[in-house]
Tab-separated table of C-alpha atoms in Angstrom:
chain	number	residue	atom	x	y	z
L	43	ARG	CA	0.868	-13.063	-14.522
L	44	LYS	CA	0.971	-10.528	-11.710
L	45	GLU	CA	-0.206	-7.011	-12.606
L	46	VAL	CA	2.884	-5.406	-11.097
L	47	GLU	CA	6.060	-7.427	-10.885
L	48	GLN	CA	9.239	-6.723	-8.997
L	49	ASP	CA	12.372	-8.643	-8.121
L	50	PRO	CA	11.921	-9.333	-4.377
L	51	GLY	CA	15.686	-9.153	-3.719
L	52	PRO	CA	17.258	-8.668	-1.282
L	53	PHE	CA	19.700	-6.297	-2.847
L	54	ASN	CA	22.698	-6.102	-0.539
L	55	VAL	CA	24.870	-3.094	-1.301
L	56	PRO	CA	27.622	-1.196	0.518
L	57	GLU	CA	27.150	2.379	1.665
L	58	GLY	CA	27.779	4.821	-1.138
L	59	ALA	CA	26.803	2.423	-3.890
L	60	THR	CA	24.331	3.139	-6.655
L	61	VAL	CA	21.459	0.686	-6.914
L	62	ALA	CA	18.596	0.407	-9.376
L	63	PHE	CA	15.264	-1.407	-9.201
L	64	ASN	CA	12.951	-2.184	-12.045
L	65	CYS	CA	9.296	-2.949	-12.079
L	66	THR	CA	7.010	-4.116	-14.910
L	67	TYR	CA	3.264	-3.618	-15.125
L	68	SER	CA	0.838	-5.530	-17.351
L	69	ASN	CA	-2.036	-3.077	-17.869
L	70	SER	CA	-1.323	-0.692	-20.714
L	71	ALA	CA	-4.179	1.530	-19.503
L	72	SER	CA	-2.270	2.349	-16.306
L	73	GLN	CA	-2.371	6.067	-15.704
L	74	SER	CA	-0.116	6.936	-12.820
L	75	PHE	CA	2.867	5.375	-11.147
L	76	PHE	CA	4.605	5.618	-7.811
L	77	TRP	CA	7.325	4.283	-5.604
L	78	TYR	CA	6.416	3.645	-1.966
L	79	ARG	CA	8.877	2.850	0.787
L	80	GLN	CA	8.066	0.441	3.615
L	81	ASP	CA	10.332	0.099	6.623
L	82	CYS	CA	10.369	-3.116	8.595
L	83	ARG	CA	7.111	-3.484	10.593
L	84	LYS	CA	5.900	-0.091	9.425
L	85	GLU	CA	3.267	1.110	6.980
L	86	PRO	CA	4.079	1.990	3.353
L	87	LYS	CA	4.733	5.672	2.633
L	88	LEU	CA	4.889	7.503	-0.648
L	89	LEU	CA	8.479	8.004	-1.761
L	90	MET	CA	7.843	9.648	-5.111
L	91	SER	CA	5.531	9.802	-8.052
L	92	VAL	CA	6.867	8.742	-11.437
L	93	TYR	CA	6.317	11.068	-14.397
L	94	SER	CA	6.642	10.315	-18.082
L	95	SER	CA	9.533	12.748	-18.369
L	96	GLY	CA	11.342	11.159	-15.411
L	97	ASN	CA	11.873	12.928	-12.135
L	98	GLU	CA	14.538	13.338	-9.521
L	99	ASP	CA	14.361	13.985	-5.801
L	100	GLY	CA	17.777	14.330	-4.263
L	101	ARG	CA	19.536	10.991	-4.538
L	102	PHE	CA	16.472	9.292	-5.999
L	103	THR	CA	15.576	9.195	-9.695
L	104	ALA	CA	12.460	7.597	-11.124
L	105	GLN	CA	11.866	6.757	-14.768
L	106	LEU	CA	8.853	5.540	-16.702
L	107	ASN	CA	8.935	3.704	-20.014
L	108	ARG	CA	5.339	3.374	-21.239
L	109	ALA	CA	6.286	1.581	-24.437
L	110	SER	CA	7.965	-1.212	-22.522
L	111	GLN	CA	5.673	-0.865	-19.488
L	112	TYR	CA	8.374	-0.620	-16.901
L	113	ILE	CA	9.292	1.772	-14.119
L	114	SER	CA	12.690	2.197	-12.506
L	115	LEU	CA	14.089	3.691	-9.322
L	116	LEU	CA	17.726	4.644	-8.997
L	117	ILE	CA	19.286	5.416	-5.649
L	118	ARG	CA	22.680	7.098	-5.673
L	119	ASP	CA	25.132	7.254	-2.770
L	120	SER	CA	23.155	4.724	-0.712
L	121	LYS	CA	22.812	5.396	2.987
L	122	LEU	CA	22.228	2.888	5.777
L	123	SER	CA	18.857	4.589	6.301
L	124	ASP	CA	17.816	3.636	2.751
L	125	SER	CA	17.450	0.033	3.920
L	126	ALA	CA	13.778	-0.762	3.391
L	127	THR	CA	11.375	-2.428	1.002
L	128	TYR	CA	10.516	-0.434	-2.097
L	129	LEU	CA	7.052	-0.970	-3.531
L	130	CYS	CA	6.215	-0.238	-7.143
L	131	VAL	CA	2.643	1.035	-7.377
L	132	VAL	CA	0.323	1.579	-10.363
L	133	ASN	CA	-3.055	3.274	-10.745
L	134	ILE	CA	-5.123	1.992	-13.671
L	135	GLY	CA	-7.750	4.685	-13.231
L	136	ASN	CA	-10.564	2.783	-11.615
L	137	ALA	CA	-13.171	4.500	-9.428
L	138	GLY	CA	-11.798	5.420	-6.062
L	139	ASN	CA	-8.219	5.655	-7.312
L	140	MET	CA	-7.417	2.035	-6.633
L	141	LEU	CA	-3.738	1.271	-6.553
L	142	THR	CA	-2.105	-2.016	-7.481
L	143	PHE	CA	1.031	-2.798	-5.496
L	144	GLY	CA	3.987	-4.850	-6.475
L	145	GLY	CA	5.409	-7.336	-4.017
L	146	GLY	CA	8.310	-5.030	-3.146
L	147	THR	CA	12.069	-5.115	-3.525
L	148	ARG	CA	14.056	-5.356	-0.339
L	149	LEU	CA	17.193	-3.243	-0.102
L	150	MET	CA	19.839	-3.737	2.574
L	151	VAL	CA	22.624	-1.159	2.718
L	152	LYS	CA	25.678	-2.399	4.666
L	153	PRO	CA	28.393	-0.274	6.291
I	18	ASP	CA	-0.233	16.033	8.146
I	19	VAL	CA	-2.645	13.314	7.185
I	20	LYS	CA	-3.287	10.938	9.990
I	21	VAL	CA	-4.792	7.480	9.648
I	22	THR	CA	-5.268	5.577	12.833
I	23	GLN	CA	-6.196	1.956	13.455
I	24	SER	CA	-7.847	0.731	16.627
I	25	SER	CA	-5.228	-1.857	17.568
I	26	ARG	CA	-1.591	-2.575	16.733
I	27	TYR	CA	-1.790	-6.206	17.823
I	28	LEU	CA	-4.824	-8.444	18.187
I	29	VAL	CA	-5.180	-12.107	19.103
I	30	LYS	CA	-8.493	-13.851	18.482
I	31	ARG	CA	-9.821	-17.378	18.459
I	32	THR	CA	-11.199	-19.244	15.462
I	33	GLY	CA	-14.860	-18.477	14.976
I	34	GLU	CA	-14.819	-15.121	16.754
I	35	LYS	CA	-16.228	-12.016	15.130
I	36	VAL	CA	-13.495	-9.425	14.714
I	37	PHE	CA	-13.796	-5.682	14.147
I	38	LEU	CA	-10.943	-3.607	12.861
I	39	GLU	CA	-11.498	0.131	12.931
I	40	CYS	CA	-9.811	2.816	10.865
I	41	VAL	CA	-10.186	6.565	11.185
I	42	GLN	CA	-8.744	9.302	9.008
I	43	ASP	CA	-8.724	13.020	9.767
I	44	MET	CA	-8.268	14.530	6.301
I	45	ASP	CA	-11.812	14.382	4.985
I	46	HIS	CA	-10.747	11.885	2.351
I	47	GLU	CA	-13.408	10.347	0.139
I	48	ASN	CA	-11.644	7.027	-0.485
I	49	MET	CA	-10.725	4.448	2.108
I	50	PHE	CA	-9.170	0.995	1.655
I	51	TRP	CA	-8.473	-2.174	3.542
I	52	TYR	CA	-5.498	-4.366	2.584
I	53	ARG	CA	-3.859	-7.384	4.003
I	54	GLN	CA	-0.123	-7.924	3.692
I	55	ASP	CA	1.487	-11.336	3.811
I	56	PRO	CA	5.101	-12.384	3.181
I	57	GLY	CA	5.636	-13.254	-0.480
I	58	LEU	CA	2.185	-12.009	-1.473
I	59	GLY	CA	2.539	-8.293	-0.969
I	60	LEU	CA	-0.402	-5.977	-0.343
I	61	ARG	CA	-3.783	-7.303	-1.436
I	62	LEU	CA	-6.900	-5.199	-1.544
I	63	ILE	CA	-9.830	-6.599	0.453
I	64	TYR	CA	-12.452	-3.860	0.088
I	65	PHE	CA	-12.578	-0.171	-0.619
I	66	SER	CA	-15.070	2.648	-0.314
I	67	TYR	CA	-15.279	5.856	-2.311
I	68	ASP	CA	-18.116	7.421	-0.359
I	69	VAL	CA	-20.180	7.022	2.787
I	70	LYS	CA	-22.243	3.841	2.664
I	71	MET	CA	-20.547	2.800	-0.583
I	72	LYS	CA	-18.317	-0.260	-0.764
I	73	GLU	CA	-16.629	-2.208	-3.497
I	74	LYS	CA	-14.972	-5.597	-3.378
I	75	GLY	CA	-11.295	-5.755	-3.924
I	76	ASP	CA	-9.244	-8.766	-4.908
I	77	ILE	CA	-9.829	-10.956	-1.854
I	78	PRO	CA	-13.189	-10.067	-0.183
I	79	GLU	CA	-14.150	-13.605	0.845
I	80	GLY	CA	-14.567	-13.932	4.593
I	81	TYR	CA	-14.688	-10.145	5.151
I	82	SER	CA	-17.250	-7.385	5.159
I	83	VAL	CA	-16.942	-3.644	5.669
I	84	SER	CA	-18.967	-0.722	6.964
I	85	ARG	CA	-18.681	2.959	6.243
I	86	GLU	CA	-21.368	4.880	8.095
I	87	LYS	CA	-19.303	8.055	8.481
I	88	LYS	CA	-16.829	9.621	6.069
I	89	GLU	CA	-13.881	9.388	8.426
I	90	ARG	CA	-14.405	5.802	9.607
I	91	PHE	CA	-14.060	2.538	7.671
I	92	SER	CA	-14.465	-0.752	9.521
I	93	LEU	CA	-13.360	-4.203	8.482
I	94	ILE	CA	-15.315	-7.141	9.889
I	95	LEU	CA	-14.278	-10.764	10.016
I	96	GLU	CA	-17.602	-12.527	10.560
I	97	SER	CA	-16.013	-15.780	11.760
I	98	ALA	CA	-12.252	-15.542	12.057
I	99	SER	CA	-10.144	-18.381	10.663
I	100	THR	CA	-6.465	-19.164	11.025
I	101	ASN	CA	-5.791	-18.259	7.365
I	102	GLN	CA	-6.873	-14.699	8.218
I	103	THR	CA	-3.799	-14.269	10.397
I	104	SER	CA	-2.101	-11.311	8.737
I	105	MET	CA	-1.104	-7.683	8.837
I	106	TYR	CA	-4.108	-5.496	8.025
I	107	LEU	CA	-3.479	-2.036	6.682
I	108	CYS	CA	-6.032	0.721	6.201
I	109	ALA	CA	-5.438	3.616	3.818
I	110	SER	CA	-7.211	6.725	2.593
I	111	SER	CA	-6.926	9.070	-0.337
I	112	THR	CA	-8.685	12.044	-1.832
I	113	SER	CA	-10.641	12.166	-5.065
I	114	ILE	CA	-10.296	15.934	-5.361
I	115	GLU	CA	-7.992	16.864	-8.220
I	116	SER	CA	-4.729	18.055	-6.714
I	117	THR	CA	-1.086	17.136	-6.497
I	118	ASP	CA	-2.133	14.753	-3.726
I	119	THR	CA	-4.648	12.794	-5.799
I	120	ASP	CA	-3.741	9.111	-5.978
I	121	THR	CA	-1.522	9.202	-2.910
I	122	GLN	CA	-2.731	6.726	-0.354
I	123	TYR	CA	-1.924	7.366	3.278
I	124	PHE	CA	-1.655	4.307	5.416
I	125	GLY	CA	-2.394	3.620	9.048
I	126	PRO	CA	0.207	1.803	11.184
I	127	GLY	CA	-1.372	-1.591	10.651
I	128	THR	CA	-3.003	-4.203	12.862
I	129	ARG	CA	-1.188	-7.519	13.237
I	130	LEU	CA	-3.991	-10.040	13.717
I	131	THR	CA	-3.302	-13.551	14.960
I	132	VAL	CA	-6.143	-16.070	14.868
I	133	LEU	CA	-5.539	-19.135	17.025
């Protein structure tokens, strides 16, 4: 079983739609959680951290459910520029702050 | 702004060649990482370093070695390149100092290596 699992997609949605991605992680000792965004042929970049209480950044909302070991990302009012691969990322607290990356969920927003 | 640079964007090598991939970061970060990214397999950690001259194996270290002689520079070495090492190689860095930035990894633009 992979440590961090995501539906690879692609999710094809029209502009303005709301779309949600889920991610599950296997290590209950995981300490911190993130969503990274990766554009085609570019490097991953931090989109947002995920806090236990949930957090929102504009059109993006991230939620963490420790009991069920899943993380979600909700994107409201999708824009064409949101088209990218979204990586779910977990830190289990090893030395050097190693991160474990999910395989990514591809989002394509269509006009 | 954190900047992580990699020596080449594209590289073509022949089987059996020794290959050096260089990564430099300018934010005085303690931790540096080398990943490879392949379709369907996601990002996989090859090696990481949390201090000068320190190195730790990641998930797929076979066929690779690393060097960290200076804090800002982390090199990935393919001793004898093989075709199954054709991939996108990404370097990243992060700080260990407790702050809102702890845990965030900053990536370089990647090196697309093709081994013929």
